[in-house]
XYZ file of C-alpha atoms in Angstrom:
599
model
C 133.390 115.480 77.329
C 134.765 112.079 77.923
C 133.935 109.976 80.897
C 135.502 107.045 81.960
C 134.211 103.282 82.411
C 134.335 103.652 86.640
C 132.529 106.680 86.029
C 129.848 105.987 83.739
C 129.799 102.214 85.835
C 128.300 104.143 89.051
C 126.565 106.917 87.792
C 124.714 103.556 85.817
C 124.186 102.160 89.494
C 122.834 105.309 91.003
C 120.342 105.401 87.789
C 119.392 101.569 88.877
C 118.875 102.311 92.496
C 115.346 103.316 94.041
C 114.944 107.282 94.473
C 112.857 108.565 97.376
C 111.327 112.222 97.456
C 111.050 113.604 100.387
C 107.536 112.033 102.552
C 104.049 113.681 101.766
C 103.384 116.382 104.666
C 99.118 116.673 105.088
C 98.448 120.211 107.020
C 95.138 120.122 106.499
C 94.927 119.398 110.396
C 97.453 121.534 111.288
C 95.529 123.686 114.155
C 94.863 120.032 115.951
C 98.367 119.886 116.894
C 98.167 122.971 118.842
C 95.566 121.826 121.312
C 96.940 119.625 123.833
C 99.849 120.042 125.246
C 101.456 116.484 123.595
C 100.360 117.291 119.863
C 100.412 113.755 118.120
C 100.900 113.122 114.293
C 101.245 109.823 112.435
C 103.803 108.871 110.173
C 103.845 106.121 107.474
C 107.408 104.967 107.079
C 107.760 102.622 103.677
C 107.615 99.156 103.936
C 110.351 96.801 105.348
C 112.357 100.507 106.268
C 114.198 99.858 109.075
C 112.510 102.349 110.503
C 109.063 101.021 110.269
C 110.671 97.682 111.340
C 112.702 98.718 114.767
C 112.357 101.145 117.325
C 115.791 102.232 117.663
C 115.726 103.591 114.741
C 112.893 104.580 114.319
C 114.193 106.788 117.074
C 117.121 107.667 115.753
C 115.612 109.718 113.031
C 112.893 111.179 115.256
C 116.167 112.635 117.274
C 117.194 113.882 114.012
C 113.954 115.385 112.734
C 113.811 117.322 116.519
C 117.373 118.426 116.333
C 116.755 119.984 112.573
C 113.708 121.674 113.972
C 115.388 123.100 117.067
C 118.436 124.787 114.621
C 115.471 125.574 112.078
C 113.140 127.479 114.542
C 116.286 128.811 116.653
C 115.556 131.468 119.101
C 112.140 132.527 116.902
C 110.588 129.249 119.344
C 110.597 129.493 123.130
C 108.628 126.173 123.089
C 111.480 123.752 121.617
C 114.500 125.635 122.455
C 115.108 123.905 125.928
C 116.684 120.215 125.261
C 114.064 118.750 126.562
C 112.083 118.818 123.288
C 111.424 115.029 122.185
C 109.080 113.193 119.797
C 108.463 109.259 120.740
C 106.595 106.678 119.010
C 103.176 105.901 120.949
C 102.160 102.768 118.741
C 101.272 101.120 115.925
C 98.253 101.870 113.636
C 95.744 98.608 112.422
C 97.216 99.848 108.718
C 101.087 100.163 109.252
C 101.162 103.468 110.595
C 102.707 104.888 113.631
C 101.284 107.566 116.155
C 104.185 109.647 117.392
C 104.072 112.416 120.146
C 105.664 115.698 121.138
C 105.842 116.454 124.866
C 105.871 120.369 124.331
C 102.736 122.450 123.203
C 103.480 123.501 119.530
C 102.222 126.881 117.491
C 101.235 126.375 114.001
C 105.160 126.959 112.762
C 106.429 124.326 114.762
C 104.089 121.849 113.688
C 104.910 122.245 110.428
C 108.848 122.493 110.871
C 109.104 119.019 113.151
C 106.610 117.520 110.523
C 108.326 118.783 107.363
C 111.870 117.679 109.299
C 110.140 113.967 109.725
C 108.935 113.711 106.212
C 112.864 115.157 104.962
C 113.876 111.350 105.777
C 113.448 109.296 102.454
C 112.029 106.279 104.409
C 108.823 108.586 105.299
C 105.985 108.245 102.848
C 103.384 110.803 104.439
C 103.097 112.744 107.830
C 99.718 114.336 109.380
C 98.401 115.627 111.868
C 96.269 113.185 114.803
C 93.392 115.416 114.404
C 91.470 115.465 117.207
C 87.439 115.039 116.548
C 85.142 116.824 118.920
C 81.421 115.968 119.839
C 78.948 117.181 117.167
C 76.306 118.934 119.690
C 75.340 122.262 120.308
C 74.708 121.617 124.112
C 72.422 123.861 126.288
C 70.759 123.876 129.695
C 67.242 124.358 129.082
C 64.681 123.205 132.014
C 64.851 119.811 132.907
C 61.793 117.552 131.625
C 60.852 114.719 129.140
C 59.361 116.417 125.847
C 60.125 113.623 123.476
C 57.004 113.599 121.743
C 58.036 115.932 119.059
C 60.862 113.996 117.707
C 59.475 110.634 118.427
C 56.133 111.076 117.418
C 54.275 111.700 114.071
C 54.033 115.596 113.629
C 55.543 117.710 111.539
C 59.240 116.924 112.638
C 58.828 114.100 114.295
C 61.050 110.318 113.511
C 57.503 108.580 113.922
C 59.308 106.108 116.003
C 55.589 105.457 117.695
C 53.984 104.059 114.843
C 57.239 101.729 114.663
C 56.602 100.464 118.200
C 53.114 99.870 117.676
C 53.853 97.584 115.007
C 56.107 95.795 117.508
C 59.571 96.885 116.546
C 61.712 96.923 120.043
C 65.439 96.506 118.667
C 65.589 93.518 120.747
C 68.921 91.344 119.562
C 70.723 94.237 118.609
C 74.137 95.938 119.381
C 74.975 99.429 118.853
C 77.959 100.720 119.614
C 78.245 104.380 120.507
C 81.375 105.825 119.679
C 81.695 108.803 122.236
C 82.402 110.251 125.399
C 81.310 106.835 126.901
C 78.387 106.382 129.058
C 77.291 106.665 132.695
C 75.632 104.548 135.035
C 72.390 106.435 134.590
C 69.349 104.294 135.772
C 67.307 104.300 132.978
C 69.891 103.419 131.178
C 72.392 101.307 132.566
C 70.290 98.188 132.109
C 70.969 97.950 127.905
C 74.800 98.574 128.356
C 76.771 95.875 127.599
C 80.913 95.681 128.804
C 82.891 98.504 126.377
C 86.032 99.969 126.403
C 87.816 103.413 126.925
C 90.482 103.771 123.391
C 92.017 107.013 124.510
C 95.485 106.001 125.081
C 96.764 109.699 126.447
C 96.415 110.448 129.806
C 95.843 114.058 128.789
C 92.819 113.350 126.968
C 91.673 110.415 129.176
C 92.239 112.158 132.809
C 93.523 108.708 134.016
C 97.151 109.837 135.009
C 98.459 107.099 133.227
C 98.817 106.420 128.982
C 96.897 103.375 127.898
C 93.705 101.901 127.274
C 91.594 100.622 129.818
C 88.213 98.545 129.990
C 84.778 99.710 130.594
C 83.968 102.523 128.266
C 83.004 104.822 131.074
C 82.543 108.601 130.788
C 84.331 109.961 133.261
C 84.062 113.205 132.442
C 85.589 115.674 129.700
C 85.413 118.928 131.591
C 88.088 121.646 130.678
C 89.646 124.338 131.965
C 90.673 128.086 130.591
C 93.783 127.357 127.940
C 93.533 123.369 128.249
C 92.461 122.833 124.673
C 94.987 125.466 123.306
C 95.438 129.295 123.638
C 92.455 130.916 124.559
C 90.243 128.131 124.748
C 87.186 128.458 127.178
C 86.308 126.161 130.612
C 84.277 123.791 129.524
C 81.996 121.468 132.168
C 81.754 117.514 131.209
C 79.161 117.165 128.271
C 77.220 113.604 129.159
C 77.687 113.684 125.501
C 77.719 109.877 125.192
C 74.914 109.361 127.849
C 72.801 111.525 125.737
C 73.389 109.679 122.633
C 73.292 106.606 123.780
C 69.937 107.517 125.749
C 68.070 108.814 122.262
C 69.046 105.093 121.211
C 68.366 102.514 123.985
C 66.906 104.172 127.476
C 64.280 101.905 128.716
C 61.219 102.634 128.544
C 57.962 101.131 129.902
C 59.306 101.630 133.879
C 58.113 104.803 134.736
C 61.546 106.396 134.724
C 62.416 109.061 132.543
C 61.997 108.693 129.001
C 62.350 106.712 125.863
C 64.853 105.350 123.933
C 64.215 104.759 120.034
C 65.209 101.186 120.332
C 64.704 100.422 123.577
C 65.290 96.788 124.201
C 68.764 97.064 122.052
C 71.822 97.060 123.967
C 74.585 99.581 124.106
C 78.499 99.064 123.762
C 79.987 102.315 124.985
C 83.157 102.984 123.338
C 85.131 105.918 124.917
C 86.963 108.270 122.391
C 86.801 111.531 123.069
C 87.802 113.359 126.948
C 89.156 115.876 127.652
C 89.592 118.493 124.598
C 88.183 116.010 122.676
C 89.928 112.902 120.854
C 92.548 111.858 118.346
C 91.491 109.939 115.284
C 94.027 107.388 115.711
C 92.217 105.725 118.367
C 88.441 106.459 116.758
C 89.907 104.352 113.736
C 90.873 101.987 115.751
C 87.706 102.121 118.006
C 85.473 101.845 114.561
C 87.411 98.206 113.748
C 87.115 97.242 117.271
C 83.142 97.296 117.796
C 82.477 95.936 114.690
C 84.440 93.019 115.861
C 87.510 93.587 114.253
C 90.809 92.533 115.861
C 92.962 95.055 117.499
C 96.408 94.538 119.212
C 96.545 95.192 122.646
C 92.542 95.100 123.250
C 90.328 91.812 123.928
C 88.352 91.146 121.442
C 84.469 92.852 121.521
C 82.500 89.517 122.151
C 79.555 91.242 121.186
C 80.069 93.209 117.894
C 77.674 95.418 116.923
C 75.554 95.698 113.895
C 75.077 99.086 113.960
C 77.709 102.166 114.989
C 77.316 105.269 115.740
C 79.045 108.509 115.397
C 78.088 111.659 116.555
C 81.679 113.344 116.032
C 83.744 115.117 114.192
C 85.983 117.497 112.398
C 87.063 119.761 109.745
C 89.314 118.256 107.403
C 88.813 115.693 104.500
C 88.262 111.546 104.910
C 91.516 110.041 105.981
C 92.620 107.007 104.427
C 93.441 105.254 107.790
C 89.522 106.699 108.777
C 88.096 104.861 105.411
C 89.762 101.893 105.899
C 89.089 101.658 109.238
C 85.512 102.340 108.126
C 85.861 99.636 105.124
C 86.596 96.602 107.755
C 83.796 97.772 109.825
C 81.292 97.715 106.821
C 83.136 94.230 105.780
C 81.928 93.002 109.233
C 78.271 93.600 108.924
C 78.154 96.809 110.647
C 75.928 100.168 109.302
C 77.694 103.224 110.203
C 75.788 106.161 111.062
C 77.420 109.363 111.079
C 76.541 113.240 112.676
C 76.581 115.687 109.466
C 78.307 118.057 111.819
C 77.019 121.961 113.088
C 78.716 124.302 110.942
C 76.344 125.307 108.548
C 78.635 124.586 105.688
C 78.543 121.996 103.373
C 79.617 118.516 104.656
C 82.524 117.731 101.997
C 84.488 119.190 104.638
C 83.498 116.847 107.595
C 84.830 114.040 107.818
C 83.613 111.355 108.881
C 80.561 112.673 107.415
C 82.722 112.874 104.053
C 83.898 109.288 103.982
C 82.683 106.488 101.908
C 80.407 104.079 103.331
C 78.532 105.535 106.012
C 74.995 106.633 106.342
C 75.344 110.303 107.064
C 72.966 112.822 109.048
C 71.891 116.343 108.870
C 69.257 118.045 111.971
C 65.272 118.889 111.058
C 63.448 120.562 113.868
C 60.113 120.442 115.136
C 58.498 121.624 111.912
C 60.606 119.777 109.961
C 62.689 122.657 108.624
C 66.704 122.331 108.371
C 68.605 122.614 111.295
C 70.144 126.673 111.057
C 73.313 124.129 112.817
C 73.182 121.228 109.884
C 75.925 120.930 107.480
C 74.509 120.317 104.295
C 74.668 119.015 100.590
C 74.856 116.020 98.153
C 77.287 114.078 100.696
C 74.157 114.333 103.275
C 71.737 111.028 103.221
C 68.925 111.712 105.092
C 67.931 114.001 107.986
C 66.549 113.256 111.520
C 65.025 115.502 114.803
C 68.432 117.256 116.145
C 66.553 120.184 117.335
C 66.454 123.834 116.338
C 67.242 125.669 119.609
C 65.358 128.913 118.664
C 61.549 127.191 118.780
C 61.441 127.270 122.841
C 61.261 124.799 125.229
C 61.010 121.854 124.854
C 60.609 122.016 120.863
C 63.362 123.669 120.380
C 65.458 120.071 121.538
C 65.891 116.578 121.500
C 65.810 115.276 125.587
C 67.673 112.308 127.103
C 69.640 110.693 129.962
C 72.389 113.338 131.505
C 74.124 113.896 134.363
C 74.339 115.955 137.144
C 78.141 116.380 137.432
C 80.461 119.597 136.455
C 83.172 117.196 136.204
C 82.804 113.938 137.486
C 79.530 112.167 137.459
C 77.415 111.965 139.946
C 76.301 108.535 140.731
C 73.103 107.242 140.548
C 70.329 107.954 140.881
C 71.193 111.210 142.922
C 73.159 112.093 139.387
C 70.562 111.216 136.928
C 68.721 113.971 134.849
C 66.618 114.232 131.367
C 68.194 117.186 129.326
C 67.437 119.040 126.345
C 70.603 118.964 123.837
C 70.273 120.497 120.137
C 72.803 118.951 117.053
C 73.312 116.801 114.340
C 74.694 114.863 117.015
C 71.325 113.824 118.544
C 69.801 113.405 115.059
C 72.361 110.372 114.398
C 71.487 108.595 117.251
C 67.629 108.715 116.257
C 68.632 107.120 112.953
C 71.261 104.064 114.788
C 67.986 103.521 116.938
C 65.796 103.311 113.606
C 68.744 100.873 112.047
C 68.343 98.467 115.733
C 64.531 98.259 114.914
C 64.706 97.532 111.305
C 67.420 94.412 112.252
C 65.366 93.321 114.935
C 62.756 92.665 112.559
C 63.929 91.806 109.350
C 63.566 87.851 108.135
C 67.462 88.175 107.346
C 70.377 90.232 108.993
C 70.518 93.295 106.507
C 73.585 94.602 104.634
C 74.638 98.180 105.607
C 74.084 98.642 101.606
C 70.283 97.825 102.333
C 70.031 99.081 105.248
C 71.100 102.634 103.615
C 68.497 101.910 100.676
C 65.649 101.519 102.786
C 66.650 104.504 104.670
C 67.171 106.620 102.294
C 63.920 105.392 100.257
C 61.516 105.138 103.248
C 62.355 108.536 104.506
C 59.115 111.251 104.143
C 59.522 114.118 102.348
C 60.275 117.383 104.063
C 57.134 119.169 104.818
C 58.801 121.770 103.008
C 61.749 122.209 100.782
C 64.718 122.797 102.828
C 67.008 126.027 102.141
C 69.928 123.751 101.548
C 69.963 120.069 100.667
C 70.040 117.893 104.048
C 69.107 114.403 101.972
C 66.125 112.387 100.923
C 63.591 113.751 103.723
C 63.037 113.072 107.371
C 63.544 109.433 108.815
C 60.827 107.815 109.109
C 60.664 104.778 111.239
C 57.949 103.467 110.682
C 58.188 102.956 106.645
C 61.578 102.282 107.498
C 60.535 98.842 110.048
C 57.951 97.988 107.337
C 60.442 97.786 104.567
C 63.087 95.800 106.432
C 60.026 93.376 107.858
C 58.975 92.694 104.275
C 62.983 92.145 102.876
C 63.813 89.698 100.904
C 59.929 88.189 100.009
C 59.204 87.603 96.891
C 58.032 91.164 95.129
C 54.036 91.689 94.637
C 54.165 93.898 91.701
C 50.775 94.785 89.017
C 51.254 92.883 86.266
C 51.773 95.041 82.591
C 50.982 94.154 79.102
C 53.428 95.178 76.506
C 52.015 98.053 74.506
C 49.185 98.898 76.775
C 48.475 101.854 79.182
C 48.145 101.438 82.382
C 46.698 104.215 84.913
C 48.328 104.909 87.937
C 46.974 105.934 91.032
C 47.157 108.957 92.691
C 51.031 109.283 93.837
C 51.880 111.528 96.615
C 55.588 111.223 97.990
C 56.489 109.039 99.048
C 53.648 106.716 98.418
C 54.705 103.998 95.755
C 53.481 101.035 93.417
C 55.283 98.127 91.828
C 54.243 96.774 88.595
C 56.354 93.909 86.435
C 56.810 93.202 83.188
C 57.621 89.802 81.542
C 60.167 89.756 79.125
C 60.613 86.855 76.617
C 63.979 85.721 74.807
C 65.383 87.478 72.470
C 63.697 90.720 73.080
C 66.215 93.849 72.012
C 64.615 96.111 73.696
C 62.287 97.310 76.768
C 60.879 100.788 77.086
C 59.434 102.361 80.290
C 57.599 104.911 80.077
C 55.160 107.446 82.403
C 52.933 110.553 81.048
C 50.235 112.348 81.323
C 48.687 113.591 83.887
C 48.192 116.114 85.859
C 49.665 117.549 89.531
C 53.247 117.272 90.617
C 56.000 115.299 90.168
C 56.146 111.354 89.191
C 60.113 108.879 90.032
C 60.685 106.060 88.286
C 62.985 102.667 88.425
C 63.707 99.706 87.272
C 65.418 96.321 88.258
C 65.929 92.970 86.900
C 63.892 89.932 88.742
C 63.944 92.560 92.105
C 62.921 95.208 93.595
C 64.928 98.053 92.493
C 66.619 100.502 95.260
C 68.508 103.418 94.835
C 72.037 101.798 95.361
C 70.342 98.507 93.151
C 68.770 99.341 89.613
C 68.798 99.485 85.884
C 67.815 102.661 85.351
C 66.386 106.061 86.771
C 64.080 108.690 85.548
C 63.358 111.387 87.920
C 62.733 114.584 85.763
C 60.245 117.432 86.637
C 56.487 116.201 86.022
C 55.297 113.299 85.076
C 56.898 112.168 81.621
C 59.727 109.590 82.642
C 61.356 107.174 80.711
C 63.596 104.519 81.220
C 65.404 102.136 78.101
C 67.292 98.994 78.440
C 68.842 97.823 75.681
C 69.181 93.667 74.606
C 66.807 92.963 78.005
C 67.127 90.000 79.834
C 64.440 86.988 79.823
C 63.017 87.367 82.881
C 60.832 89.702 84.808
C 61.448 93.528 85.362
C 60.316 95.347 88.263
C 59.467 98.827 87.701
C 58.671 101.106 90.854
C 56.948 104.567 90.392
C 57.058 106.932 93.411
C 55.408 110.367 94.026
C 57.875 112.450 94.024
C 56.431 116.009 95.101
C 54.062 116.911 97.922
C 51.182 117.368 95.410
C 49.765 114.786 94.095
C 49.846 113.452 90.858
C 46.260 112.249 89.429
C 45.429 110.794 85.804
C 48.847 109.704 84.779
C 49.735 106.215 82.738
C 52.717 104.257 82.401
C 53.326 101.926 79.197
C 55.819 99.042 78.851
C 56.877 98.566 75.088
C 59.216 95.152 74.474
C 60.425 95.284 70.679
């Protein structure tokens, strides 16, 4: 077939021009959209689009993307046929983004047809769902009292936050910013909150009849009622969730009021995120940036950022990419994030934030130190803390704080205040964000959320028995934990070896530990570290060059059953290596050697 110059000219320009597929459409959230009765989603439109660049039109093709879905649902949809159906942009996201909003309840179908219909414009790169993240308790209403001692003090399940205060660790200097329901004026607690801010911008979710943001970080309440949160959804009285929380961190102590707060001369920025039916991700990320100190348009600036954030929320889906980056500028700033596991007994890949990168996540222990029947689980889990197991009685069987009176409103104080029992991963984070305010109050140098992690996850005690599913390195312990960060950053004590000659060891029960160092000279091609004999349970090794070696910061590993480890680095440094050998089981390990060989 023959085709002519004109035609071969523009099918040429059509082959030179960009071609856009239709926008990525995420469902994994797709249920969240059926909740409230103005279902948000966020849309990425491409860069420099006109689209992404002005609201008209930006408009203009939401219009569209309605229309198609009214034609493509027809009379199968009762909720969009009316012409009242409309989608509207909300705002801007921190990473380009844009939150748009539906003002009818949608079912599943229509979700999916008015986001499918967005992403059909070629200017759309991706569409999903606001998920909505809900508080990660399990809460109850056990009698009212403070029985603390189990998950504060030094038994079998307890944080041994004691010990930590008797060595002087108060928290004092630090801010942690609770990420929550926000906070009430409760007495024993109102005196360690510093000024926060409410990020729910729907009025829905807030209860303030009006969209927006607003100052304070108050918990005014998140009660429900039958169908509010979607079809069939329960009544629901207000949680305290964030009073609790931020209770187990900072309530004072020392007064004669109440109880105790694991840090208790840190102060408290109460960041509101979820209300009513809970709360969109689009403002948590936003909320994450903000109390680390980040900038967001539209908000003042937090003039006192934390160093430490916590996050007892949650939901079912994987790690957003606006979530980790939102998470990413946080870390950037200085600040540790510690996040709730979650309660559904599965494993926490699927909990995000629990899943994302850079955060210091938490699975529940109760009073004997067992796993949590509640805790998500696995590899993605870091360490576990008290959360309570509900099933042990009262008061074992939870982990008390500050509350509130109120069904729906709160009840001011002090006619309103109350210590409660609450069981979750969600009160095991908090215990860990308090453990994170002591170790910064005491360290010689503000710690990295890197070391911080370290020492967490290499202080922690070892379960008193081998949990039924993986919930991390062992129980926090707070304690080792404040002794670690104290010492940070000295110069390393370590038992000097002599190449080719044994060494023993002493007896090595986890997670008791001993340095030793080896001198290296130039030109060596080789260093060999090696452990054996022995007799008992299990033996750790590791290795690091002129430091202290950690598990995020080290040469080398050896961690097989028994005692015969071995580590080999090739064409060593001149210098000094640090090797650290930890017990590793609950029996001890007696008789065992270790031999440095430099060739």
């Amino acid at each position: 077939m023959k085709i002519s110059r004109m035609t071969a000219s523009l099918l040429l320009a059509c082959a030179c021009a960009p071609a856009f597929a239709a926008g990525r459409v995420d469902l994994t959230a797709l249920n969240d959209a059926t909740i409230t009765a103005s279902p948000r989603f966020i849309v990425k439109y491409r860069n420099g689009s006109v689209e992404q660049l002005k609201l008209t039109e930006r408009q203009r093709s939401l219009d569209l993307a309605v229309s198609r879905t009214k034609t493509k649902m027809g009379a199968t949809s009762q909720t969009i046929a009316g012409h009242a159906f409309k989608a509207v942009t909300v705002r801007g996201t921190a990473n380009g983004s844009h939150v748009i909003r539906a003002n009818k309840r949608l079912t599943r179908a229509e979700a999916q047809a008015l986001m499918n219909e967005i992403a059909a414009n070629p200017n759309v790169e991706s569409v999903k769902v606001d998920a909505m993240m809900q508080a990660a308790a399990l809460p109850n209403d056990p009698a009212l009292a403070t029985h603390q001692i189990w998950h504060y003090g030094t038994g079998a399940g307890g944080a041994r936050v004691t010990s930590a205060w008797d060595s002087g660790a108060t928290g004092a200097g630090v801010v942690v910013a609770v990420l929550d329901t926000g906070a009430t004026a409760h007495t024993d607690l109102a005196g360690n909150l510093l000024p926060g801010y409410d990020f729910i911008t729907d009025m829905l979710v807030s209860g303030r009849g009006e969209d927006g943001r607003a100052a304070g970080g108050w918990d005014t309440g998140d009660w429900t009622t039958a169908g509010e949160c979607g079809a069939g959804s329960a009544a629901r009285n207000s949680s305290w969730h964030g009073t609790h929380v931020s209770g187990t961190i900072a309530e004072t102590t020392n007064n004669g009021v109440g109880g105790a707060g694991v840090a208790p001369d840190a102060k408290i920025v109460p960041v509101r995120v979820l209300g009513h039916c809970g709360g969109y991700l689009s403002d948590i990320n936003d909320a994450i940036v903000w109390a680390a100190g980040g900038h967001i348009d539209g908000v003042p600036d937090n003039t006192t950022p934390a160093e430490v954030i916590n996050m007892s929320l949650g939901g079912v889906h994987a790690c957003q990419v606006e979530t980790q980056s939102a998470i990413n500028q946080a870390v950037s700033l200085g600040a540790t994030i510690v996040v709730a596991a979650g309660n559904s007994n599965t494993d926490v890949s699927s909990h995000s934030p629990a899943n994302c990168a850079n955060v210091v996540t938490i699975g529940a222990s109760g009073s004997m130190g067992q796993r949590a029947g509640y805790s998500n689980y696995g590899i993605g889990v870091d360490l576990a803390a008290p959360g309570g197991a509900g099933s042990e009685g009262v008061p074992n069987g939870y982990v008390w704080s500050t509350h509130n009176k109120g069904t729906t409103t709160p009840v001011a104080n002090p006619e309103g205040d109350r210590i409660v029992g609450m069981g979750g991963t969600s009160m095991a984070s908090p215990h860990v964000a308090g453990v994170v305010a002591l170790m910064q109050s005491v360290a010689p140098q503000v710690l990295t959320p890197v070391q911080v992690e370290d020492l967490l996850v290499s202080t922690a005690r070892p379960f008193p028995a081998k949990p039924d599913r993986p919930i991390g390195s062992g129980i926090v312990d707070a304690e080792a934990a404040v002794n670690a960060a104290r010492n940070w950053g000295k110069p390393v004590e370590g038992i000097a070896l002599t190449a080719g000659v044994a060494t023993a060891l002493p007896s090595l029960t986890s997670p008791q530990s001993v340095i030793y160092k080896i001198s290296v000279p130039a030109g060596a091609t080789r260093l060999e570290l090696l452990t054996y004999g022995g007799r008992g349970g299990n033996l750790a090794m590791s290795t690091q060059y002129e430091a202290e070696p950690t598990p995020s910061k080290n040469l080398g590993t050896s961690a097989r059953p028994g005692t015969n480890q071995i580590i080999t680095i090739n064409a060593p440094a001149f210098g000094t290596y640090y090797v650290k050998v930890v017990g590793n089981s609950q029996t001890a390990v007696t008789g065992a050697l270790i031999r440095a060989t430099v060739r």
